[in-house]
Amino acid sequence: MDVRDAVAMAEGLLAEHGLTGWTVVLDRARTRAGVCREDRRQIGLSAPLARLHSAEEVRDTVLHEIAHALVGTRHGHDAVWRATARGIGCTGTRTTSAPRPPGRWRGVCPAGHAVTRHRRPARLVACGACARGFSAEHLLTWHLDGLEVPVAEMGEQYRADHRALRAGRLRGTGPAAPPAAAPLPVGTPVRLLGTGRYAGLSGHVLRRARTRYHVQTPAGVLTAPFAAVEPLA
């Protein structure tokens, strides 16, 4: 649907349902079609998705958000919202089955299977089609807009995971889940990884929390994710 027609439709529906003072804005969201910003008295529509959707699908999105505006976003998708949504002609479903644009990030495994993401992956991911559990042999290689992105240009946590994997300190938790670092005992001499202010600082493990170590260093007690800490040889 043409986005100008989508905005005109939405403005007409706002007026039809008595939402005076409310406005319609377009945004670049790629994972949700619409949003109700009650505090701003504003309905947001995704321009990329509106272009892919039919007029009927856009209308249902607008009515979905209008129902939120009428009952208040505090109701979420409860029975009050659902009754109002259906009463004004919306399907009353929480999500849409209409098409979405593919993510700019594309992960490819050695066997050629591919997945897409809208955001840069923060952790290592193995191919779910090739491995039931995490497997270093089936790691996805990531491409952004068609160009392969080296590990060195991924995020800090991703790079730390990759270093830990090469050192044999990761165990698998599932094909699409980040691998978890094997816990180090309290008292282990360690070095902090990454590129931040404290990268390269040495110390020892003072305490182990659920996902992070507390490390005693010359700069004081610092916390770091498991994968961002390596034992000293």
PDB file of C-alpha atoms in Angstrom:
ATOM      1  CA  MET A   1       0.000   0.000   0.000  1.00  0.00           C
ATOM      2  CA  ASP A   2       1.229   3.516  -0.715  1.00  0.00           C
ATOM      3  CA  VAL A   3       2.333   5.080   2.580  1.00  0.00           C
ATOM      4  CA  ARG A   4       0.536   8.352   1.830  1.00  0.00           C
ATOM      5  CA  ASP A   5      -2.702   6.439   1.447  1.00  0.00           C
ATOM      6  CA  ALA A   6      -1.939   4.563   4.668  1.00  0.00           C
ATOM      7  CA  VAL A   7      -1.537   7.821   6.604  1.00  0.00           C
ATOM      8  CA  ALA A   8      -4.716   9.267   5.102  1.00  0.00           C
ATOM      9  CA  MET A   9      -6.614   6.112   6.044  1.00  0.00           C
ATOM     10  CA  ALA A  10      -5.271   6.198   9.583  1.00  0.00           C
ATOM     11  CA  GLU A  11      -6.144   9.865  10.038  1.00  0.00           C
ATOM     12  CA  GLY A  12      -9.668   9.170   8.821  1.00  0.00           C
ATOM     13  CA  LEU A  13     -10.070   6.282  11.257  1.00  0.00           C
ATOM     14  CA  LEU A  14      -8.797   8.408  14.137  1.00  0.00           C
ATOM     15  CA  ALA A  15     -11.447  11.020  13.371  1.00  0.00           C
ATOM     16  CA  GLU A  16     -14.117   8.350  12.930  1.00  0.00           C
ATOM     17  CA  HIS A  17     -13.465   7.022  16.430  1.00  0.00           C
ATOM     18  CA  GLY A  18     -13.299  10.395  18.137  1.00  0.00           C
ATOM     19  CA  LEU A  19      -9.564  10.562  18.726  1.00  0.00           C
ATOM     20  CA  THR A  20      -9.228  14.287  18.174  1.00  0.00           C
ATOM     21  CA  GLY A  21      -5.782  15.711  18.803  1.00  0.00           C
ATOM     22  CA  TRP A  22      -4.126  12.411  17.860  1.00  0.00           C
ATOM     23  CA  THR A  23      -1.632  12.281  14.996  1.00  0.00           C
ATOM     24  CA  VAL A  24      -0.228   9.621  12.677  1.00  0.00           C
ATOM     25  CA  VAL A  25       3.520   9.301  12.078  1.00  0.00           C
ATOM     26  CA  LEU A  26       5.586   6.991   9.911  1.00  0.00           C
ATOM     27  CA  ASP A  27       8.695   5.247  11.213  1.00  0.00           C
ATOM     28  CA  ARG A  28      11.208   2.699   9.950  1.00  0.00           C
ATOM     29  CA  ALA A  29      10.323  -0.217  12.246  1.00  0.00           C
ATOM     30  CA  ARG A  30      10.763  -3.606  10.597  1.00  0.00           C
ATOM     31  CA  THR A  31       9.492  -5.982  13.279  1.00  0.00           C
ATOM     32  CA  ARG A  32       6.163  -4.360  14.207  1.00  0.00           C
ATOM     33  CA  ALA A  33       3.545  -2.788  11.983  1.00  0.00           C
ATOM     34  CA  GLY A  34       2.154  -0.208  14.362  1.00  0.00           C
ATOM     35  CA  VAL A  35       2.406   1.295  17.828  1.00  0.00           C
ATOM     36  CA  CYS A  36       0.199   3.397  20.104  1.00  0.00           C
ATOM     37  CA  ARG A  37       2.088   6.126  21.955  1.00  0.00           C
ATOM     38  CA  GLU A  38      -0.518   7.153  24.467  1.00  0.00           C
ATOM     39  CA  ASP A  39       1.650   9.775  26.156  1.00  0.00           C
ATOM     40  CA  ARG A  40       2.149  11.557  22.811  1.00  0.00           C
ATOM     41  CA  ARG A  41      -1.396  10.929  21.533  1.00  0.00           C
ATOM     42  CA  GLN A  42       0.214   9.359  18.494  1.00  0.00           C
ATOM     43  CA  ILE A  43      -0.229   6.302  16.275  1.00  0.00           C
ATOM     44  CA  GLY A  44       2.989   5.127  14.623  1.00  0.00           C
ATOM     45  CA  LEU A  45       2.991   3.094  11.407  1.00  0.00           C
ATOM     46  CA  SER A  46       5.943   1.235   9.930  1.00  0.00           C
ATOM     47  CA  ALA A  47       6.581   2.609   6.437  1.00  0.00           C
ATOM     48  CA  PRO A  48       8.534  -0.501   5.272  1.00  0.00           C
ATOM     49  CA  LEU A  49       5.736  -2.817   6.381  1.00  0.00           C
ATOM     50  CA  ALA A  50       2.922  -0.612   5.094  1.00  0.00           C
ATOM     51  CA  ARG A  51       4.482  -0.831   1.626  1.00  0.00           C
ATOM     52  CA  LEU A  52       4.348  -4.624   1.825  1.00  0.00           C
ATOM     53  CA  HIS A  53       0.858  -4.886   3.270  1.00  0.00           C
ATOM     54  CA  SER A  54      -2.526  -4.644   1.602  1.00  0.00           C
ATOM     55  CA  ALA A  55      -5.015  -1.892   2.447  1.00  0.00           C
ATOM     56  CA  GLU A  56      -6.994  -4.394   4.537  1.00  0.00           C
ATOM     57  CA  GLU A  57      -3.902  -5.364   6.526  1.00  0.00           C
ATOM     58  CA  VAL A  58      -2.939  -1.738   7.157  1.00  0.00           C
ATOM     59  CA  ARG A  59      -6.502  -0.944   8.213  1.00  0.00           C
ATOM     60  CA  ASP A  60      -6.418  -3.805  10.717  1.00  0.00           C
ATOM     61  CA  THR A  61      -3.109  -2.497  12.110  1.00  0.00           C
ATOM     62  CA  VAL A  62      -4.530   1.002  12.531  1.00  0.00           C
ATOM     63  CA  LEU A  63      -7.672  -0.301  14.243  1.00  0.00           C
ATOM     64  CA  HIS A  64      -5.475  -2.425  16.513  1.00  0.00           C
ATOM     65  CA  GLU A  65      -3.669   0.712  17.691  1.00  0.00           C
ATOM     66  CA  ILE A  66      -6.867   2.754  17.904  1.00  0.00           C
ATOM     67  CA  ALA A  67      -8.262   0.130  20.287  1.00  0.00           C
ATOM     68  CA  HIS A  68      -5.194   0.672  22.478  1.00  0.00           C
ATOM     69  CA  ALA A  69      -5.825   4.417  22.370  1.00  0.00           C
ATOM     70  CA  LEU A  70      -9.499   4.008  23.300  1.00  0.00           C
ATOM     71  CA  VAL A  71      -9.016   1.734  26.326  1.00  0.00           C
ATOM     72  CA  GLY A  72      -5.524   2.851  27.370  1.00  0.00           C
ATOM     73  CA  THR A  73      -2.279   1.014  26.835  1.00  0.00           C
ATOM     74  CA  ARG A  74      -2.390  -0.221  30.456  1.00  0.00           C
ATOM     75  CA  HIS A  75      -4.808  -2.915  29.250  1.00  0.00           C
ATOM     76  CA  GLY A  76      -2.246  -4.421  26.891  1.00  0.00           C
ATOM     77  CA  HIS A  77      -3.967  -7.145  24.891  1.00  0.00           C
ATOM     78  CA  ASP A  78      -6.406  -8.193  27.612  1.00  0.00           C
ATOM     79  CA  ALA A  79     -10.123  -8.958  27.281  1.00  0.00           C
ATOM     80  CA  VAL A  80     -11.092  -5.273  27.510  1.00  0.00           C
ATOM     81  CA  TRP A  81      -8.799  -4.362  24.626  1.00  0.00           C
ATOM     82  CA  ARG A  82      -9.870  -7.411  22.603  1.00  0.00           C
ATOM     83  CA  ALA A  83     -13.581  -6.607  22.982  1.00  0.00           C
ATOM     84  CA  THR A  84     -12.997  -2.997  21.938  1.00  0.00           C
ATOM     85  CA  ALA A  85     -10.814  -3.991  18.998  1.00  0.00           C
ATOM     86  CA  ARG A  86     -13.387  -6.422  17.646  1.00  0.00           C
ATOM     87  CA  GLY A  87     -16.159  -3.928  18.296  1.00  0.00           C
ATOM     88  CA  ILE A  88     -14.562  -1.381  15.929  1.00  0.00           C
ATOM     89  CA  GLY A  89     -13.856  -3.928  13.202  1.00  0.00           C
ATOM     90  CA  CYS A  90     -10.341  -5.134  14.049  1.00  0.00           C
ATOM     91  CA  THR A  91      -9.538  -8.844  14.044  1.00  0.00           C
ATOM     92  CA  GLY A  92      -8.398  -8.503  17.654  1.00  0.00           C
ATOM     93  CA  THR A  93      -5.235 -10.530  17.188  1.00  0.00           C
ATOM     94  CA  ARG A  94      -1.961  -9.554  18.847  1.00  0.00           C
ATOM     95  CA  THR A  95       0.218 -10.157  15.804  1.00  0.00           C
ATOM     96  CA  THR A  96      -0.129 -10.131  12.044  1.00  0.00           C
ATOM     97  CA  SER A  97       0.649 -12.855   9.523  1.00  0.00           C
ATOM     98  CA  ALA A  98       1.277 -10.242   6.831  1.00  0.00           C
ATOM     99  CA  PRO A  99       4.748 -10.290   5.207  1.00  0.00           C
ATOM    100  CA  ARG A 100       7.765  -8.620   6.778  1.00  0.00           C
ATOM    101  CA  PRO A 101      10.926  -7.401   5.070  1.00  0.00           C
ATOM    102  CA  PRO A 102      13.982  -9.633   5.536  1.00  0.00           C
ATOM    103  CA  GLY A 103      16.577  -8.536   8.050  1.00  0.00           C
ATOM    104  CA  ARG A 104      19.711  -6.751   6.845  1.00  0.00           C
ATOM    105  CA  TRP A 105      21.834  -9.318   8.715  1.00  0.00           C
ATOM    106  CA  ARG A 106      22.082 -12.726   7.029  1.00  0.00           C
ATOM    107  CA  GLY A 107      23.731 -15.684   8.730  1.00  0.00           C
ATOM    108  CA  VAL A 108      24.994 -18.544   6.559  1.00  0.00           C
ATOM    109  CA  CYS A 109      26.266 -21.921   7.781  1.00  0.00           C
ATOM    110  CA  PRO A 110      28.951 -24.032   6.014  1.00  0.00           C
ATOM    111  CA  ALA A 111      26.179 -26.155   4.452  1.00  0.00           C
ATOM    112  CA  GLY A 112      24.488 -23.091   2.939  1.00  0.00           C
ATOM    113  CA  HIS A 113      21.478 -22.745   5.246  1.00  0.00           C
ATOM    114  CA  ALA A 114      20.612 -19.123   5.971  1.00  0.00           C
ATOM    115  CA  VAL A 115      18.692 -17.052   8.494  1.00  0.00           C
ATOM    116  CA  THR A 116      18.127 -13.307   8.714  1.00  0.00           C
ATOM    117  CA  ARG A 117      18.128 -10.864  11.608  1.00  0.00           C
ATOM    118  CA  HIS A 118      17.180  -7.218  11.887  1.00  0.00           C
ATOM    119  CA  ARG A 119      19.882  -6.500  14.462  1.00  0.00           C
ATOM    120  CA  ARG A 120      23.547  -7.387  14.717  1.00  0.00           C
ATOM    121  CA  PRO A 121      23.903 -10.746  16.511  1.00  0.00           C
ATOM    122  CA  ALA A 122      25.346 -10.273  19.974  1.00  0.00           C
ATOM    123  CA  ARG A 123      26.429 -13.896  20.526  1.00  0.00           C
ATOM    124  CA  LEU A 124      27.661 -16.850  18.485  1.00  0.00           C
ATOM    125  CA  VAL A 125      24.908 -18.819  16.750  1.00  0.00           C
ATOM    126  CA  ALA A 126      25.015 -22.310  15.237  1.00  0.00           C
ATOM    127  CA  CYS A 127      22.786 -23.532  12.415  1.00  0.00           C
ATOM    128  CA  GLY A 128      19.586 -25.069  13.769  1.00  0.00           C
ATOM    129  CA  ALA A 129      19.122 -27.140  10.617  1.00  0.00           C
ATOM    130  CA  CYS A 130      22.526 -28.808  10.986  1.00  0.00           C
ATOM    131  CA  ALA A 131      22.888 -29.210  14.742  1.00  0.00           C
ATOM    132  CA  ARG A 132      20.447 -30.019  17.533  1.00  0.00           C
ATOM    133  CA  GLY A 133      22.835 -28.468  20.041  1.00  0.00           C
ATOM    134  CA  PHE A 134      25.461 -25.784  19.767  1.00  0.00           C
ATOM    135  CA  SER A 135      28.242 -26.873  17.407  1.00  0.00           C
ATOM    136  CA  ALA A 136      31.371 -24.977  16.448  1.00  0.00           C
ATOM    137  CA  GLU A 137      31.347 -26.853  13.132  1.00  0.00           C
ATOM    138  CA  HIS A 138      28.048 -25.248  12.171  1.00  0.00           C
ATOM    139  CA  LEU A 139      28.611 -21.625  13.195  1.00  0.00           C
ATOM    140  CA  LEU A 140      26.843 -18.991  11.129  1.00  0.00           C
ATOM    141  CA  THR A 141      28.931 -16.428   9.269  1.00  0.00           C
ATOM    142  CA  TRP A 142      27.233 -13.038   9.235  1.00  0.00           C
ATOM    143  CA  HIS A 143      26.731 -10.704   6.279  1.00  0.00           C
ATOM    144  CA  LEU A 144      25.356  -7.170   6.406  1.00  0.00           C
ATOM    145  CA  ASP A 145      23.633  -5.984   3.228  1.00  0.00           C
ATOM    146  CA  GLY A 146      25.363  -8.771   1.307  1.00  0.00           C
ATOM    147  CA  LEU A 147      28.907  -8.166   2.594  1.00  0.00           C
ATOM    148  CA  GLU A 148      30.562 -10.583   5.025  1.00  0.00           C
ATOM    149  CA  VAL A 149      31.365  -9.017   8.403  1.00  0.00           C
ATOM    150  CA  PRO A 150      34.630 -10.242   9.999  1.00  0.00           C
ATOM    151  CA  VAL A 151      34.557 -11.371  13.628  1.00  0.00           C
ATOM    152  CA  ALA A 152      36.802  -8.412  14.473  1.00  0.00           C
ATOM    153  CA  GLU A 153      33.992  -6.048  13.451  1.00  0.00           C
ATOM    154  CA  MET A 154      31.275  -7.736  15.496  1.00  0.00           C
ATOM    155  CA  GLY A 155      30.338  -6.602  19.005  1.00  0.00           C
ATOM    156  CA  GLU A 156      32.535  -6.956  22.072  1.00  0.00           C
ATOM    157  CA  GLN A 157      30.554  -9.875  23.543  1.00  0.00           C
ATOM    158  CA  TYR A 158      30.583 -11.703  20.195  1.00  0.00           C
ATOM    159  CA  ARG A 159      34.365 -11.326  19.941  1.00  0.00           C
ATOM    160  CA  ALA A 160      34.792 -12.501  23.538  1.00  0.00           C
ATOM    161  CA  ASP A 161      32.672 -15.580  22.813  1.00  0.00           C
ATOM    162  CA  HIS A 162      34.750 -16.304  19.728  1.00  0.00           C
ATOM    163  CA  ARG A 163      37.999 -16.098  21.702  1.00  0.00           C
ATOM    164  CA  ALA A 164      36.562 -18.371  24.385  1.00  0.00           C
ATOM    165  CA  LEU A 165      35.412 -20.846  21.747  1.00  0.00           C
ATOM    166  CA  ARG A 166      38.906 -21.012  20.242  1.00  0.00           C
ATOM    167  CA  ALA A 167      40.320 -21.559  23.724  1.00  0.00           C
ATOM    168  CA  GLY A 168      37.900 -24.448  24.306  1.00  0.00           C
ATOM    169  CA  ARG A 169      36.046 -22.723  27.152  1.00  0.00           C
ATOM    170  CA  LEU A 170      32.488 -22.767  25.774  1.00  0.00           C
ATOM    171  CA  ARG A 171      29.796 -25.397  26.048  1.00  0.00           C
ATOM    172  CA  GLY A 172      26.690 -25.501  23.907  1.00  0.00           C
ATOM    173  CA  THR A 173      23.172 -24.623  25.053  1.00  0.00           C
ATOM    174  CA  GLY A 174      21.266 -24.939  21.778  1.00  0.00           C
ATOM    175  CA  PRO A 175      21.676 -24.184  18.064  1.00  0.00           C
ATOM    176  CA  ALA A 176      20.188 -20.717  18.199  1.00  0.00           C
ATOM    177  CA  ALA A 177      21.331 -19.799  21.702  1.00  0.00           C
ATOM    178  CA  PRO A 178      24.644 -18.256  22.747  1.00  0.00           C
ATOM    179  CA  PRO A 179      27.131 -20.705  24.204  1.00  0.00           C
ATOM    180  CA  ALA A 180      27.782 -20.385  27.903  1.00  0.00           C
ATOM    181  CA  ALA A 181      31.225 -19.992  29.388  1.00  0.00           C
ATOM    182  CA  ALA A 182      32.462 -22.825  31.605  1.00  0.00           C
ATOM    183  CA  PRO A 183      32.648 -21.432  35.179  1.00  0.00           C
ATOM    184  CA  LEU A 184      36.047 -20.667  36.668  1.00  0.00           C
ATOM    185  CA  PRO A 185      36.629 -21.453  40.355  1.00  0.00           C
ATOM    186  CA  VAL A 186      36.852 -18.662  42.895  1.00  0.00           C
ATOM    187  CA  GLY A 187      40.478 -17.584  43.240  1.00  0.00           C
ATOM    188  CA  THR A 188      41.418 -18.291  39.604  1.00  0.00           C
ATOM    189  CA  PRO A 189      43.907 -15.726  38.233  1.00  0.00           C
ATOM    190  CA  VAL A 190      42.253 -14.084  35.235  1.00  0.00           C
ATOM    191  CA  ARG A 191      42.538 -11.306  32.666  1.00  0.00           C
ATOM    192  CA  LEU A 192      39.654  -9.121  31.448  1.00  0.00           C
ATOM    193  CA  LEU A 193      38.995  -9.188  27.709  1.00  0.00           C
ATOM    194  CA  GLY A 194      37.337  -6.700  25.376  1.00  0.00           C
ATOM    195  CA  THR A 195      38.221  -3.180  24.329  1.00  0.00           C
ATOM    196  CA  GLY A 196      36.879  -1.142  27.218  1.00  0.00           C
ATOM    197  CA  ARG A 197      38.630   0.868  29.891  1.00  0.00           C
ATOM    198  CA  TYR A 198      39.636  -2.185  31.916  1.00  0.00           C
ATOM    199  CA  ALA A 199      40.545  -4.525  29.043  1.00  0.00           C
ATOM    200  CA  GLY A 200      43.750  -6.414  29.770  1.00  0.00           C
ATOM    201  CA  LEU A 201      43.559  -5.836  33.529  1.00  0.00           C
ATOM    202  CA  SER A 202      44.535  -8.870  35.633  1.00  0.00           C
ATOM    203  CA  GLY A 203      43.156 -10.080  38.931  1.00  0.00           C
ATOM    204  CA  HIS A 204      41.428 -13.095  40.453  1.00  0.00           C
ATOM    205  CA  VAL A 205      37.860 -14.358  40.635  1.00  0.00           C
ATOM    206  CA  LEU A 206      36.335 -13.129  43.888  1.00  0.00           C
ATOM    207  CA  ARG A 207      32.794 -14.393  43.330  1.00  0.00           C
ATOM    208  CA  ARG A 208      30.743 -16.016  40.588  1.00  0.00           C
ATOM    209  CA  ALA A 209      27.194 -14.762  39.982  1.00  0.00           C
ATOM    210  CA  ARG A 210      24.612 -16.242  37.594  1.00  0.00           C
ATOM    211  CA  THR A 211      26.121 -14.756  34.420  1.00  0.00           C
ATOM    212  CA  ARG A 212      29.087 -12.652  35.567  1.00  0.00           C
ATOM    213  CA  TYR A 213      32.282 -12.844  37.571  1.00  0.00           C
ATOM    214  CA  HIS A 214      33.266 -10.412  40.304  1.00  0.00           C
ATOM    215  CA  VAL A 215      36.995  -9.925  39.783  1.00  0.00           C
ATOM    216  CA  GLN A 216      39.366  -8.390  42.308  1.00  0.00           C
ATOM    217  CA  THR A 217      41.781  -6.149  40.388  1.00  0.00           C
ATOM    218  CA  PRO A 218      44.195  -3.311  41.239  1.00  0.00           C
ATOM    219  CA  ALA A 219      41.377  -0.968  40.156  1.00  0.00           C
ATOM    220  CA  GLY A 220      38.936  -2.539  42.610  1.00  0.00           C
ATOM    221  CA  VAL A 221      36.258  -5.198  42.255  1.00  0.00           C
ATOM    222  CA  LEU A 222      34.942  -5.298  38.684  1.00  0.00           C
ATOM    223  CA  THR A 223      32.185  -7.392  37.135  1.00  0.00           C
ATOM    224  CA  ALA A 224      32.374  -8.954  33.690  1.00  0.00           C
ATOM    225  CA  PRO A 225      30.391 -11.561  31.694  1.00  0.00           C
ATOM    226  CA  PHE A 226      31.791 -15.094  31.841  1.00  0.00           C
ATOM    227  CA  ALA A 227      32.959 -14.959  28.210  1.00  0.00           C
ATOM    228  CA  ALA A 228      34.803 -11.676  28.793  1.00  0.00           C
ATOM    229  CA  VAL A 229      37.147 -13.225  31.351  1.00  0.00           C
ATOM    230  CA  GLU A 230      39.999 -15.616  30.547  1.00  0.00           C
ATOM    231  CA  PRO A 231      42.206 -17.550  32.961  1.00  0.00           C
ATOM    232  CA  LEU A 232      45.872 -16.657  33.066  1.00  0.00           C
ATOM    233  CA  ALA A 233      48.233 -19.402  31.986  1.00  0.00           C
TER     234      ALA A 233
END
